[in-house]
Coordinates of C-alpha atoms in Angstrom, one line a residue:
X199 CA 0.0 0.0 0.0
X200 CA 1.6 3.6 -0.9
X201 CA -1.5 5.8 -1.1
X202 CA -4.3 6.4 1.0
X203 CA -6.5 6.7 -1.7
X204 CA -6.1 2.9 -2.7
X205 CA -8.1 2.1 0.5
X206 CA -11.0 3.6 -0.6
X207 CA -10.9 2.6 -4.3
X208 CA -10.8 -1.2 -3.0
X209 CA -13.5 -0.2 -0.9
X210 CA -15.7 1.1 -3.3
X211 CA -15.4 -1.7 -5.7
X212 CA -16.5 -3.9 -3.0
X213 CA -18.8 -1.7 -0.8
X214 CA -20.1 1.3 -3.0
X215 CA -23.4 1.4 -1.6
X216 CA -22.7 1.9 2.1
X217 CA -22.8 4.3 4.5
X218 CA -18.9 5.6 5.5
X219 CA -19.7 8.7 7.1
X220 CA -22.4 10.2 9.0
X221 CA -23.5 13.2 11.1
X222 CA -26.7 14.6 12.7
X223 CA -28.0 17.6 11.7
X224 CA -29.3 20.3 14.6
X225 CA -33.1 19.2 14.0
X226 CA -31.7 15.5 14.3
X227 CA -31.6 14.3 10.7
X228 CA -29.2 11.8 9.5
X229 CA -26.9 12.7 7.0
X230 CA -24.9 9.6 5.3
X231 CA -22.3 9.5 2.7
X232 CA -21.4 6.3 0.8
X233 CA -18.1 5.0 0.1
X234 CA -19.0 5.9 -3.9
X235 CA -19.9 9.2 -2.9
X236 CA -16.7 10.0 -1.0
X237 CA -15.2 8.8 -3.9
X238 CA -17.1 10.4 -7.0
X239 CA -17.3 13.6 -4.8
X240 CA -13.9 14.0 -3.9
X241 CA -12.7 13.3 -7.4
X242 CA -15.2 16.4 -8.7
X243 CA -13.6 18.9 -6.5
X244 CA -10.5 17.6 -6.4
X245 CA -10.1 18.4 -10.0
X246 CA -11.4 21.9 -9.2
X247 CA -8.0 22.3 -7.6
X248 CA -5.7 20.3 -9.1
X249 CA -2.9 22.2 -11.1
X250 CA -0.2 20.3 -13.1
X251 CA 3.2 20.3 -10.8
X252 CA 1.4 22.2 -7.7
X253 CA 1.5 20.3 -5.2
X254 CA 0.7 23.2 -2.5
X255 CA -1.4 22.6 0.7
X256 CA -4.6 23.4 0.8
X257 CA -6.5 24.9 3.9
X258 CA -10.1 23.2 4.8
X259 CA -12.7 25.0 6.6
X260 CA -15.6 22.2 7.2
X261 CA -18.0 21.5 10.0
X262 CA -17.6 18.2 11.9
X263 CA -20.3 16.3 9.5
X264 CA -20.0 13.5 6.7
X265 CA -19.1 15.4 4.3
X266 CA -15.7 16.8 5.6
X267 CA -13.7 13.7 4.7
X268 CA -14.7 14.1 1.0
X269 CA -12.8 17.5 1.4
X270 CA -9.9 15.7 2.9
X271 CA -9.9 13.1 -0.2
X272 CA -10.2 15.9 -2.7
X273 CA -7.3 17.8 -1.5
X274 CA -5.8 13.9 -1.8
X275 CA -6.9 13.2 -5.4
X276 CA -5.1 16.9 -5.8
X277 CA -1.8 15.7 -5.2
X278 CA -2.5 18.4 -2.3
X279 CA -2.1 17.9 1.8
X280 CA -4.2 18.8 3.2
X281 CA -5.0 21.4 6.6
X282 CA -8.3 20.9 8.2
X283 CA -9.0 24.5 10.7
X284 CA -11.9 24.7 12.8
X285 CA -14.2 27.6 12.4
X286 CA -14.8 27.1 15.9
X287 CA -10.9 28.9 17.1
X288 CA -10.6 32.4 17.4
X289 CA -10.3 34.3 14.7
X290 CA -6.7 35.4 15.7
X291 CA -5.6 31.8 15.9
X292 CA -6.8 30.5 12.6
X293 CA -5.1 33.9 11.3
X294 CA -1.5 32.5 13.1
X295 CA -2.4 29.0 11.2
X296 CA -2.8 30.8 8.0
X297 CA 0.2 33.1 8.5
X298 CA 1.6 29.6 8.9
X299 CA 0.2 27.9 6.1
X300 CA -0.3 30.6 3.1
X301 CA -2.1 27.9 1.2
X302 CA -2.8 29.6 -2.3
X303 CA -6.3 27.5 -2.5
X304 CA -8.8 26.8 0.5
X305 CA -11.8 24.5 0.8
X306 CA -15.1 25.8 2.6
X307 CA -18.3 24.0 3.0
X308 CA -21.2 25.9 2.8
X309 CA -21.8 25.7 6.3
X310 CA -18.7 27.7 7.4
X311 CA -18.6 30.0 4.2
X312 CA -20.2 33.6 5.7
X313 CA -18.0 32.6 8.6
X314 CA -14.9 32.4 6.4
X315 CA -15.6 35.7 4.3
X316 CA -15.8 37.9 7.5
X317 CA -13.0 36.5 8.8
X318 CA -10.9 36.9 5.7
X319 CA -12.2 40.7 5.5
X320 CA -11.1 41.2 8.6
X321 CA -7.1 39.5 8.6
X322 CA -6.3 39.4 4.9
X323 CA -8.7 41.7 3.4
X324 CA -6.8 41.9 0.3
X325 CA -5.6 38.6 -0.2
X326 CA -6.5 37.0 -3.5
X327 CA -6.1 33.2 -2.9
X328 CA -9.0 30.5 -4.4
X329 CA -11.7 29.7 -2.7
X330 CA -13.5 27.0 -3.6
X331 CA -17.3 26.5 -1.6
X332 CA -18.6 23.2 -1.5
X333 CA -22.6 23.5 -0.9
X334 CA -23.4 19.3 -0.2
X335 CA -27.3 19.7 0.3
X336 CA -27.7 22.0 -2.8
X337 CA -24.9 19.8 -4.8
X338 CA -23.1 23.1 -5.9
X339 CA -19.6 24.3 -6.0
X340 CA -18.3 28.0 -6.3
X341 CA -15.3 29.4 -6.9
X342 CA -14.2 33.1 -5.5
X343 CA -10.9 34.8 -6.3
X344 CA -9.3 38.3 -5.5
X345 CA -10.8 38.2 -2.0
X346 CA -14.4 38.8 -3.6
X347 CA -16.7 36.8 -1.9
X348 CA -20.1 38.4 -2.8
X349 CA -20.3 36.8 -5.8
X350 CA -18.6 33.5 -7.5
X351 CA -16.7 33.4 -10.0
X352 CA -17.7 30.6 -11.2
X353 CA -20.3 28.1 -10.3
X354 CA -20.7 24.4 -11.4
X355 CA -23.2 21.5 -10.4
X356 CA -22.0 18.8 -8.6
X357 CA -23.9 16.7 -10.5
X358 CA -22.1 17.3 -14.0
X359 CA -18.8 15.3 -14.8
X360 CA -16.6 17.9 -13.7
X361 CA -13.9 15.1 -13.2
X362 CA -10.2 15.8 -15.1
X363 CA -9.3 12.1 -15.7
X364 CA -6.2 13.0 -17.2
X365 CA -4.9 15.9 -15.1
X366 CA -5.9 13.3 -11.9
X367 CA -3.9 10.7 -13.3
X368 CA -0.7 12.7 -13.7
X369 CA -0.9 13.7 -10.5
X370 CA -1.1 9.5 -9.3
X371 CA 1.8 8.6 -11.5
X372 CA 3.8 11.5 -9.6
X373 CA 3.2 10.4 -6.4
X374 CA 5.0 8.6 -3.2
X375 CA 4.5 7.3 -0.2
X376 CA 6.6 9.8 1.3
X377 CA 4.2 13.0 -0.2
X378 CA 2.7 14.8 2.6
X379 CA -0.5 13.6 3.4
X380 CA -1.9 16.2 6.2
X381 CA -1.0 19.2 7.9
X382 CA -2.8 19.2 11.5
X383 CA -1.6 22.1 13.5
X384 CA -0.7 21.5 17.7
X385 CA 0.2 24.0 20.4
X386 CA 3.5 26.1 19.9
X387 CA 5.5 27.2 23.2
X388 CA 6.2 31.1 21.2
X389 CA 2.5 31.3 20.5
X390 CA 2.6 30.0 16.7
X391 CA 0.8 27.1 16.2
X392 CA 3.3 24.0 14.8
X393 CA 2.0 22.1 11.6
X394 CA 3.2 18.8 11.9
X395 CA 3.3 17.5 8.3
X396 CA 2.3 13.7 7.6
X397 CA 3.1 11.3 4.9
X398 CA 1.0 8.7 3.4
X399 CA 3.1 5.9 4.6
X400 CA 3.7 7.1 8.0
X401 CA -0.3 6.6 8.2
X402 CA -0.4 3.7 6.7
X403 CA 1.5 2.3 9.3
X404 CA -0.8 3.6 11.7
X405 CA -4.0 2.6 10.6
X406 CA -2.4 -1.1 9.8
X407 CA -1.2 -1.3 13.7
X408 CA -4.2 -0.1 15.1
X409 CA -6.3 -2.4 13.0
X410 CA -4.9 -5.4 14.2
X411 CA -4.0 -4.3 17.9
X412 CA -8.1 -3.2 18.2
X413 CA -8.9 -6.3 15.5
X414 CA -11.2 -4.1 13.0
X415 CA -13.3 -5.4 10.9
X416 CA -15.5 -4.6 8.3
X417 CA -18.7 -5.0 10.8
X418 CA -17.3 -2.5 13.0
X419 CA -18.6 0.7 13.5
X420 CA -17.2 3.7 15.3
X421 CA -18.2 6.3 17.4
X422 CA -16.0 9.6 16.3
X423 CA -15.7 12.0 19.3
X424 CA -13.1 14.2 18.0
X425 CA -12.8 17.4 16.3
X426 CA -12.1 16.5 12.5
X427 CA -9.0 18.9 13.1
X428 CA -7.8 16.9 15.6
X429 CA -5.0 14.5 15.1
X430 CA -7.2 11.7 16.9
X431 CA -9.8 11.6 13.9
X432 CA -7.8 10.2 11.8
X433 CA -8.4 7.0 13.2
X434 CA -12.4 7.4 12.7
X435 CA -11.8 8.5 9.1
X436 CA -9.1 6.3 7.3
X437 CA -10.6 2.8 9.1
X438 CA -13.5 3.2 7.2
X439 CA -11.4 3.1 3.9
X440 CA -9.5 0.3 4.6
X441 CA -11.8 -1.6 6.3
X442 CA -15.4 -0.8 4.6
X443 CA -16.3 -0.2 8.2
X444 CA -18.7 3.0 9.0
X445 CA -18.0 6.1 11.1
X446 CA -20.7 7.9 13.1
X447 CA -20.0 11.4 13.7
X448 CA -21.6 12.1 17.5
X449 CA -23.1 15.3 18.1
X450 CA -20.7 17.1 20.8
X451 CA -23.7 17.9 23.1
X452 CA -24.1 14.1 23.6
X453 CA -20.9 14.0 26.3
X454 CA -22.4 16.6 28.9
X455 CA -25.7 14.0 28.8
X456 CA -24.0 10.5 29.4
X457 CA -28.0 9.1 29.1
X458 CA -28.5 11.0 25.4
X459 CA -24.5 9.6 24.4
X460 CA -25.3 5.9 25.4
X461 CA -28.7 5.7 23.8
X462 CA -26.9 7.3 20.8
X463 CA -24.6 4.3 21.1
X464 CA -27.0 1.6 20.9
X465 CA -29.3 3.3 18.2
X466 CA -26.0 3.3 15.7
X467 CA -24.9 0.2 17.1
X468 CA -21.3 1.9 17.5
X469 CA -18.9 -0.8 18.3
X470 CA -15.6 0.6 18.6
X471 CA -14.4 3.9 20.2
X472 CA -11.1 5.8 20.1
X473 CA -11.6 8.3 22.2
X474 CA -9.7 10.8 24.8
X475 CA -9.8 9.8 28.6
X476 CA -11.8 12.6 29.2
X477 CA -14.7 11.8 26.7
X478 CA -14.9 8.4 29.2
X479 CA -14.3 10.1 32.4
X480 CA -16.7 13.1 32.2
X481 CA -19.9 11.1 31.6
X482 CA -19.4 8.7 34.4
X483 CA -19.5 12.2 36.5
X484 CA -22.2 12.7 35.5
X485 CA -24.1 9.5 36.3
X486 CA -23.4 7.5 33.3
X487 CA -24.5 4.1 33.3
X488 CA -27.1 4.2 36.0
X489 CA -30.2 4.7 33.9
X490 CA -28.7 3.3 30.0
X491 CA -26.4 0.6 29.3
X492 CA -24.5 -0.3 26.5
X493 CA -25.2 -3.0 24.5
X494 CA -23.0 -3.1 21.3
X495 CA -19.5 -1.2 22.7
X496 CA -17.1 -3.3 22.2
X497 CA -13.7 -2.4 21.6
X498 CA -12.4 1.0 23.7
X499 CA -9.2 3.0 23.0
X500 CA -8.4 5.6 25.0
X501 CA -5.7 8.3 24.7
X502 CA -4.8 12.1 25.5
X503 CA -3.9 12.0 28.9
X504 CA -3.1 9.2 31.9
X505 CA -6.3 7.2 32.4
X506 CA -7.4 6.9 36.1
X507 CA -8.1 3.5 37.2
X508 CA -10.6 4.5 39.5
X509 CA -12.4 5.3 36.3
X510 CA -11.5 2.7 33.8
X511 CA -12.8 -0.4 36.5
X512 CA -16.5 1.3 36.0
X513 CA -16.2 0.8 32.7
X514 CA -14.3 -2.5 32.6
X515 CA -17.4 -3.9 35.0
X516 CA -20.3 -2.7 32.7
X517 CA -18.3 -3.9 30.0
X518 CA -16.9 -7.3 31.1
X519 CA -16.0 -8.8 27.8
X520 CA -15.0 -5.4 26.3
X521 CA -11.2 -5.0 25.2
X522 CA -9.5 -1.7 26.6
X523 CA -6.6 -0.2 25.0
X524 CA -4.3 2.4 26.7
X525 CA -2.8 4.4 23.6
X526 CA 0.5 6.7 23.9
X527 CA 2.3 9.1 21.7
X528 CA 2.4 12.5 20.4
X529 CA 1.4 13.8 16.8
X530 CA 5.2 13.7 15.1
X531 CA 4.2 10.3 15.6
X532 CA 1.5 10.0 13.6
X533 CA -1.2 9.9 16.7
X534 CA 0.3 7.3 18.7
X535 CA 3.4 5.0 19.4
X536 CA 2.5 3.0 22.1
X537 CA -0.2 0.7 23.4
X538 CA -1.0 -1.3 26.1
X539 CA -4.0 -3.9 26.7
X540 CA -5.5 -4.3 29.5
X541 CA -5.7 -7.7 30.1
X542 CA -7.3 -7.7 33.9
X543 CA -9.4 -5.8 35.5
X544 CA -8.0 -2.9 37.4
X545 CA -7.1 -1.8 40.5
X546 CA -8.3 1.7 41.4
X547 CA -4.5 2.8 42.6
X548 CA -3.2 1.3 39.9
X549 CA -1.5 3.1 37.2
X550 CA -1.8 2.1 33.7
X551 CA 1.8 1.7 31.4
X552 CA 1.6 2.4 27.8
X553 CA 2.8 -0.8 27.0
X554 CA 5.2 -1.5 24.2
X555 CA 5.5 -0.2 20.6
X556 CA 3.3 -0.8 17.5
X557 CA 4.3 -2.2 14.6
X558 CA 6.6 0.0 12.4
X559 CA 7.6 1.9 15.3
X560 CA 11.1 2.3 17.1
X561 CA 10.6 3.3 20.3
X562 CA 13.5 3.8 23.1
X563 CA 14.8 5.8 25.9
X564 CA 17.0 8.4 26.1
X565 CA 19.6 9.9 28.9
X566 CA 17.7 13.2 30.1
X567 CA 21.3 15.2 29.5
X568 CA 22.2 13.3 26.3
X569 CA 19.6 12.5 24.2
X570 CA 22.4 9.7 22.3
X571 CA 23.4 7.5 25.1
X572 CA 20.3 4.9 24.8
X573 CA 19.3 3.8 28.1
X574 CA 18.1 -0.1 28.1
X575 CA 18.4 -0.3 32.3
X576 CA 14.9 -1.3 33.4
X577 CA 13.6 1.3 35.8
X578 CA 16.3 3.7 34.7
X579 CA 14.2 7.1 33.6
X580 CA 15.0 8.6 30.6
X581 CA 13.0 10.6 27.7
X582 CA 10.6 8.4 25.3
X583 CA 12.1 9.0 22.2
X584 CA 11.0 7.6 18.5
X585 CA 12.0 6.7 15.4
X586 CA 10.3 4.6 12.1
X587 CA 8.4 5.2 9.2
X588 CA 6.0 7.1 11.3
X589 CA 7.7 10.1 12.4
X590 CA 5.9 13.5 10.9
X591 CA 7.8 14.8 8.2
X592 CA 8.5 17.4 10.0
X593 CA 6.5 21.4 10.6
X594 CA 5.3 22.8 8.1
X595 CA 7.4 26.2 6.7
X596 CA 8.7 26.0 10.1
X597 CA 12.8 24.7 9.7
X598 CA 14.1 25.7 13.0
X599 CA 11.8 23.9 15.0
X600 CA 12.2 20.8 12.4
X601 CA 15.7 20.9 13.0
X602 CA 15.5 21.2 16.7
X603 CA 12.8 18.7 17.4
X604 CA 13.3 16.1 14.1
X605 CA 17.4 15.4 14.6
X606 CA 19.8 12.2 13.4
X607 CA 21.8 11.1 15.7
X608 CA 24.7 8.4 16.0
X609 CA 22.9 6.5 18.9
X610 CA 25.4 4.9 21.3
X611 CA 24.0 1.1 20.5
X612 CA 26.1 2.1 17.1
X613 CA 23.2 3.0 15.2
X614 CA 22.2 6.4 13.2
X615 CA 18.5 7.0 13.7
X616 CA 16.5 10.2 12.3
X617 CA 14.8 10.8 16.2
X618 CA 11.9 12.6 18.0
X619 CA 12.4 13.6 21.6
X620 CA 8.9 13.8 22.8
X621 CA 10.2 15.3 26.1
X622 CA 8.2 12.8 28.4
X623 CA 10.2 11.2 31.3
X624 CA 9.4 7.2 31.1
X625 CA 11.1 4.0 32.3
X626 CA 10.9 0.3 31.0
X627 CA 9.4 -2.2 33.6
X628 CA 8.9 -5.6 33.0
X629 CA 9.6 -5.3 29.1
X630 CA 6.8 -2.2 28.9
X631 CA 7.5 1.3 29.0
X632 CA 5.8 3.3 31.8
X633 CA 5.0 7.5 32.2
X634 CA 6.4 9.6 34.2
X635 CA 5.3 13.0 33.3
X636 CA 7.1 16.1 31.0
X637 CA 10.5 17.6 30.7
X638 CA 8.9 21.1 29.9
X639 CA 6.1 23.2 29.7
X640 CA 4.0 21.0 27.5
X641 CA 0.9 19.0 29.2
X642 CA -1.5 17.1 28.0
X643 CA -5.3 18.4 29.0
X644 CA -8.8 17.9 27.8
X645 CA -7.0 15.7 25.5
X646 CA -5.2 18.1 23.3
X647 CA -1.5 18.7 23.8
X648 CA -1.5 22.5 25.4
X649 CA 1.7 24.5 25.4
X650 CA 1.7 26.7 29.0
X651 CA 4.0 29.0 27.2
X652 CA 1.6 29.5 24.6
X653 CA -1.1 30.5 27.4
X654 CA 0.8 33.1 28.7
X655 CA 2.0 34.5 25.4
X656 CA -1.4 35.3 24.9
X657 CA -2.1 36.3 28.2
X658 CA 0.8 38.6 28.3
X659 CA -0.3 40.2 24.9
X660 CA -3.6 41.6 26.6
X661 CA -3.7 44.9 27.2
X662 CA -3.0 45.8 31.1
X663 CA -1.8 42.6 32.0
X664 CA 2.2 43.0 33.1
X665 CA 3.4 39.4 33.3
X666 CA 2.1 36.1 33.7
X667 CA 2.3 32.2 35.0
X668 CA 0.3 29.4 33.8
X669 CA 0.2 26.0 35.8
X670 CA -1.5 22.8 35.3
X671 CA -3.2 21.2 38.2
X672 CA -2.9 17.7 37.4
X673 CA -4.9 15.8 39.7
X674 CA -7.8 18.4 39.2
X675 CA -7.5 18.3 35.1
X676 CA -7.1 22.3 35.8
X677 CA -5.4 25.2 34.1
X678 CA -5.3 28.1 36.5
X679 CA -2.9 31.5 35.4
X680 CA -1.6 34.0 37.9
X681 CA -0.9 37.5 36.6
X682 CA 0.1 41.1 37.8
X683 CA -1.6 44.4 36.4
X684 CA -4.3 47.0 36.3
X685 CA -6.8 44.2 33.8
X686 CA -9.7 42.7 35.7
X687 CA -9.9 38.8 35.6
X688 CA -13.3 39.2 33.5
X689 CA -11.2 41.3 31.0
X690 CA -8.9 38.8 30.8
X691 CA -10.6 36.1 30.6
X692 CA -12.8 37.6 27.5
X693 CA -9.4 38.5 25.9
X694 CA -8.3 35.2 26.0
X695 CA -11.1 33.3 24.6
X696 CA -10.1 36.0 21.6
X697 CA -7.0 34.4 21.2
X698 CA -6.8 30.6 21.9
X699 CA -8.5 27.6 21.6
X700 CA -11.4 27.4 24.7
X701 CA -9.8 24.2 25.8
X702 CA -6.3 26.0 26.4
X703 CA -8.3 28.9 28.5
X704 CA -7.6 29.0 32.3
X705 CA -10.5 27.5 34.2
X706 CA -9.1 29.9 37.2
X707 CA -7.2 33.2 36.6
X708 CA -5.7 34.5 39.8
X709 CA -4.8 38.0 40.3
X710 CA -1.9 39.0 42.2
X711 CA 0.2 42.4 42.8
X712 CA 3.5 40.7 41.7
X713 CA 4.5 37.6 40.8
X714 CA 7.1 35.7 42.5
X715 CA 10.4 35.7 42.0
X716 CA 13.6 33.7 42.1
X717 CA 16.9 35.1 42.8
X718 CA 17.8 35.4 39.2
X719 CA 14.7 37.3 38.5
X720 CA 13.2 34.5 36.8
X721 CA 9.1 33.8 37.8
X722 CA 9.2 31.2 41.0
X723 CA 6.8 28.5 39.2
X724 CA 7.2 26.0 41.7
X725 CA 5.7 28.6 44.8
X726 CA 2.8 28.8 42.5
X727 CA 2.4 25.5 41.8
X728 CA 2.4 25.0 45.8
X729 CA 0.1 27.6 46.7

C-alpha cells in the first residue's frame, strides 16, 4: 500500500453502496455518505484544484459532519495535503495557522462560508487566494478569487462530470509514499501554532497497527468524538477506507448528557471507540450508566492523557467482555506510538503503562542530559524518544523547530536514527515502558496537547496585564494563570477566549500584585504550583 486513496478505491469496488460517514444535523436528521460518494465527490472537486506540478497545501474549513472527509480526499486526489481549521478557534488563531500555512487554494463547506468571508475581511482583506465553496445539500460548487466573496466566480453542479481524468492521473503517476498527506496544526510554546506534516506511509503504518492491535473489521462501527482537526480523527476517518467499516460522527452535546451519548450508542450500534480519557471520564461524573447501558460497545481506545483506574474499572465492570486499550504518543508520531492492553481488571491505585510499541515503530529511551546514550536499564528514567516510518515529516514552513525537534543522531547502541524527543520522562518495567510525566512546559489536558508557554503568550499580549504564570493542576484536570496588572480577571478572561482555543483557557485566573520571583529574576513557578 503507498497511497491512502487505494483504501477507498478497494473499498468502493466492493462496498459502494454503504454508509462511511455520518452526522446529525441540529433538528436530528441523518446525513450519510457512501463509500461511492466520497469517492465520486472527492474526485469532482478535487479536480477543481488540481494544477499540473502544484502540489501546494490546501486549507479546509468544514463542519464536523460527513461530508468533511470528501474535502480531505479531494485535497488527496489533488496531489494536495491537506489542513483541516476549525471555524470554531478564534479568529486570531486560525489567522496564526494561516500566516503559517499561506495555502494559495482553501476549501469551505457551505456551512462555514459567511463565517470564512468575514474572517478573511477582517485578517487578509486583500488577499487573492481561491476559494472554492462546496454546498453538499444544494450539490453546488463555487469558486471566489481576488478576496471577492459576494459573488462567485464561477459556479458548477456537482452533478455534472466535472472530473479531469487526465490531469488526476498525472498527479497518481507523480506520487510517493513519502508525499505529505496532512498538515494538523498543535500548540507552539512562542505562541505560533506548529503544523506537523504527515506522509501517506507514515499513516499507513498507523491505521495497519491499530487495525490489528483493536482487531477491526469490516462489521465494525465507530463512534467519532473528536474534532475533525484533531489528530485523533484520523483514526475514525481512514478505518472506514481500509476496512469498509462505518463512522458515526456524535453530536458534541451528547458527552455533557451520558444518558443522550449511550442511547446514541446503541441506536447506531457503534462498536468501537477511540476516544480521549476525558470523553470516558466526564460522563461517568455525570451518572453515566445508572439509567442506560451499552449493548453493542465493544472495543475501547483511549488516549490524550493518563487514564485513572478508578475510572476505567467502571467501565471495565459494565463492559466485562469489552477490550480496553491504553494508547501513547504525540502527533510527530502520527497519533500514537504505544499501546498497552488491558488484560485484567484494574485496581483503582493502579497506574496504567503504555505498554510497548506498534508495529513499524522504534521506540526507546534516552539519557535526560544526552539524548544519544540509549538507556536499556529497566527502571532507569529517561525521555521516550521515536523513530520509524511514522515520524511527521517534520513542521510545516517552520525549519528551525524541524531541526530542533526532528534530529539524526549516532545512537550509542552504534546505530544512526532520524529521532523525536517527545520530552516525556518514562522507564521500562517488566519489558513495557511506563509515564512519568514532562521535561517542559508542555501538558496534555482535555485531550489536546496544550503549550503553558503558549497561554501566557497570549495572556501577556492583553492589554494591562504586566506578566504572567500558567500552571497545570494535574490531579484536578485544571489550568489556572496567575498575573500582575491594572486588567480585571473578567477582562482577561474575554481576551483570552479571543485568542486561543477554549480548551487552552484557564478555568481559574488569579490576580496578584506581583508575581514571585527567584533570585535570578526568573518567575518562582514552583511557589505557585504549591500555593
Amino acid at each position: 500500500m503507498e497511497n491512502v486513496l487505494q483504501w477507498l478505491e478497494t473499498t468502493v469496488q466492493r462496498l459502494p453502496e454503504k454508509v462511511a460517514f455520518t452526522s446529525e444535523t441540529e433538528d436530528g436528521t441523518d446525513v450519510e455518505v457512501t463509500f461511492k460518494e466520497v469517492y465520486d465527490k472527492a474526485r469532482m472537486i478535487g479536480s477543481t484544484i488540481v494544477k499540473t506540478d502544484d502540489t501546494t497545501p490546501a486549507g479546509v474549513f468544514s463542519a464536523r459532519t460527513a461530508t468533511t472527509p470528501i474535502l480531505f480526499m479531494a485535497c488527496v486526489y489533488a496531489g494536495r495535503a491537506y489542513a483541516p481549521i476549525d471555524m470554531a478557534l478564534p479568529e486570531a488563531r486560525i489567522g496564526k495557522i494561516l500566516d503559517n500555512l499561506m495555502p494559495d487554494v482553501i476549501l469551505v463547506d457551505k456551512e462555514s462560508f459567511s463565517s470564512f468571508a468575514k474572517l478573511c475581511k477582517d485578517i487578509y482583506p486583500d488577499k487573492s487566494w481561491d476559494v472554492v465553496v462546496v454546498d453538499f445539500e444544494n450539490a453546488t460548487i463555487e469558486k471566489y478569487n481576488n478576496s471577492n466573496y459576494e459573488s462567485p466566480a464561477s459556479e458548477n453542479s456537482l452533478e455534472d462530470d466535472l472530473i479531469k481524468s487526465d490531469l488526476l492521473q498525472n498527479v497518481r503517476e507523480k506520487a510517493k509514499p513519502s508525499d505529505p498527506l496532512y498538515i494538523i496544526h498543535t500548540s507552539g510554546s512562542s505562541g505560533r501554532p506548529k503544523g506537523v506534516v504527515t506522509s501517506h506511509e507514515s499513516l499507513i503504518n498507523y491505521i495497519d497497527s491499530y487495525g490489528d492491535v483493536m482487531g477491526i473489521e469490516e462489521s465494525d462501527r465507530f463512534g467519532n468524538q473528536s474534532p475533525l482537526d484533531y489528530i485523533a480523527a484520523i483514526r475514525d476517518i481512514y478505518l472506514p477506507f481500509k476496512y469498509g467499516a462505518s463512522s458515526f460522527i456524535i453530536p458534541k452535546k451528547y458527552f455533557m448528557d451520558p444518558n443522550a451519548l449511550f442511547t446514541y450508542l446503541n441506536d447506531k450500534e457503534v462498536t468501537a471507540v477511540g476516544w480521549s480519557v476525558s470523553a470516558l471520564t466526564v460522563p461517568l461524573s455525570l451518572g453515566a450508566f445508572e439509567e442506560v447501558k451499552l449493548n453493542t460497545l465493544r472495543k475501547i481506545c483511549f488516549s490524550g492523557s493518563v487514564m485513572p483506574c478508578s475510572a476505567l474499572k467502571v467501565w471495565q465492570e459494565n463492559l466485562p467482555d469489552a477490550l480496553f486499550v491504553n494508547q501513547y504518543g504525540p502527533t510527530e508520531a502520527t497519533a500514537s506510538c504505544t499501546y498497552y492492553v488491558v488484560n485484567h481488571v484494574v485496581d483503582e491505585s493502579e497506574v496504567l503503562p503504555i505498554g510497548k510499541a506498534y508495529k513499524g515503530y522504534d521506540v526507546f529511551l534516552t539519557d535526560l542530559e544526552c539524548d544519544s546514550k540509549v538507556i536499556t536499564d529497566e527502571d532507569t528514567e529517561g525521555q521516550i524518544t521515536v523513530a520509524g516510518i511514522s515520524l511527521a515529516i517534520g513542521y510545516f514552513n517552520d525549519p528551525d523547530r524541524t531541526n530542533e525537534n526532528f534530529v539524526e543522531r549516532e545512537l550509542s547502541d552504534g546505530t544512526t536514527k532520524r529521532i523525536y524527543k517527545t520530552g516525556d520522562i518514562g522507564t521500562i518495567h517488566n519489558g513495557v515502558f511506563e509515564f512519568h510525566g514532562r521535561m517542559d512546559r508542555q501538558i496534555k489536558h482535555m485531550g489536546h496537547r496544550v503549550e503553558l508557554d503558549e497561554v501566557e503568550c497570549a495572556a501577556n499580549s492583553v492589554e494591562n496585564v504586566a506578566e504572567s504564570c500558567c500552571i497545570y493542576k494535574k490531579e484536578k484536570e485544571s489550568l489556572i494563570l496567575y498575573y500582575s496588572g491594572d486588567a480585571t480577571k473578567r477582562d482577561l478572561s474575554l481576551a483570552l477566549r479571543e485568542l486561543i482555543p477554549g480548551f487552552m483557557v484557564p478555568r481559574k485566573i488569579i490576580q496578584l500584585d506581583e508575581l514571585p520571583k527567584l533570585p535570578n529574576g526568573k518567575i518562582d513557578i514552583k511557589e505557585l504550583e504549591e500555593r
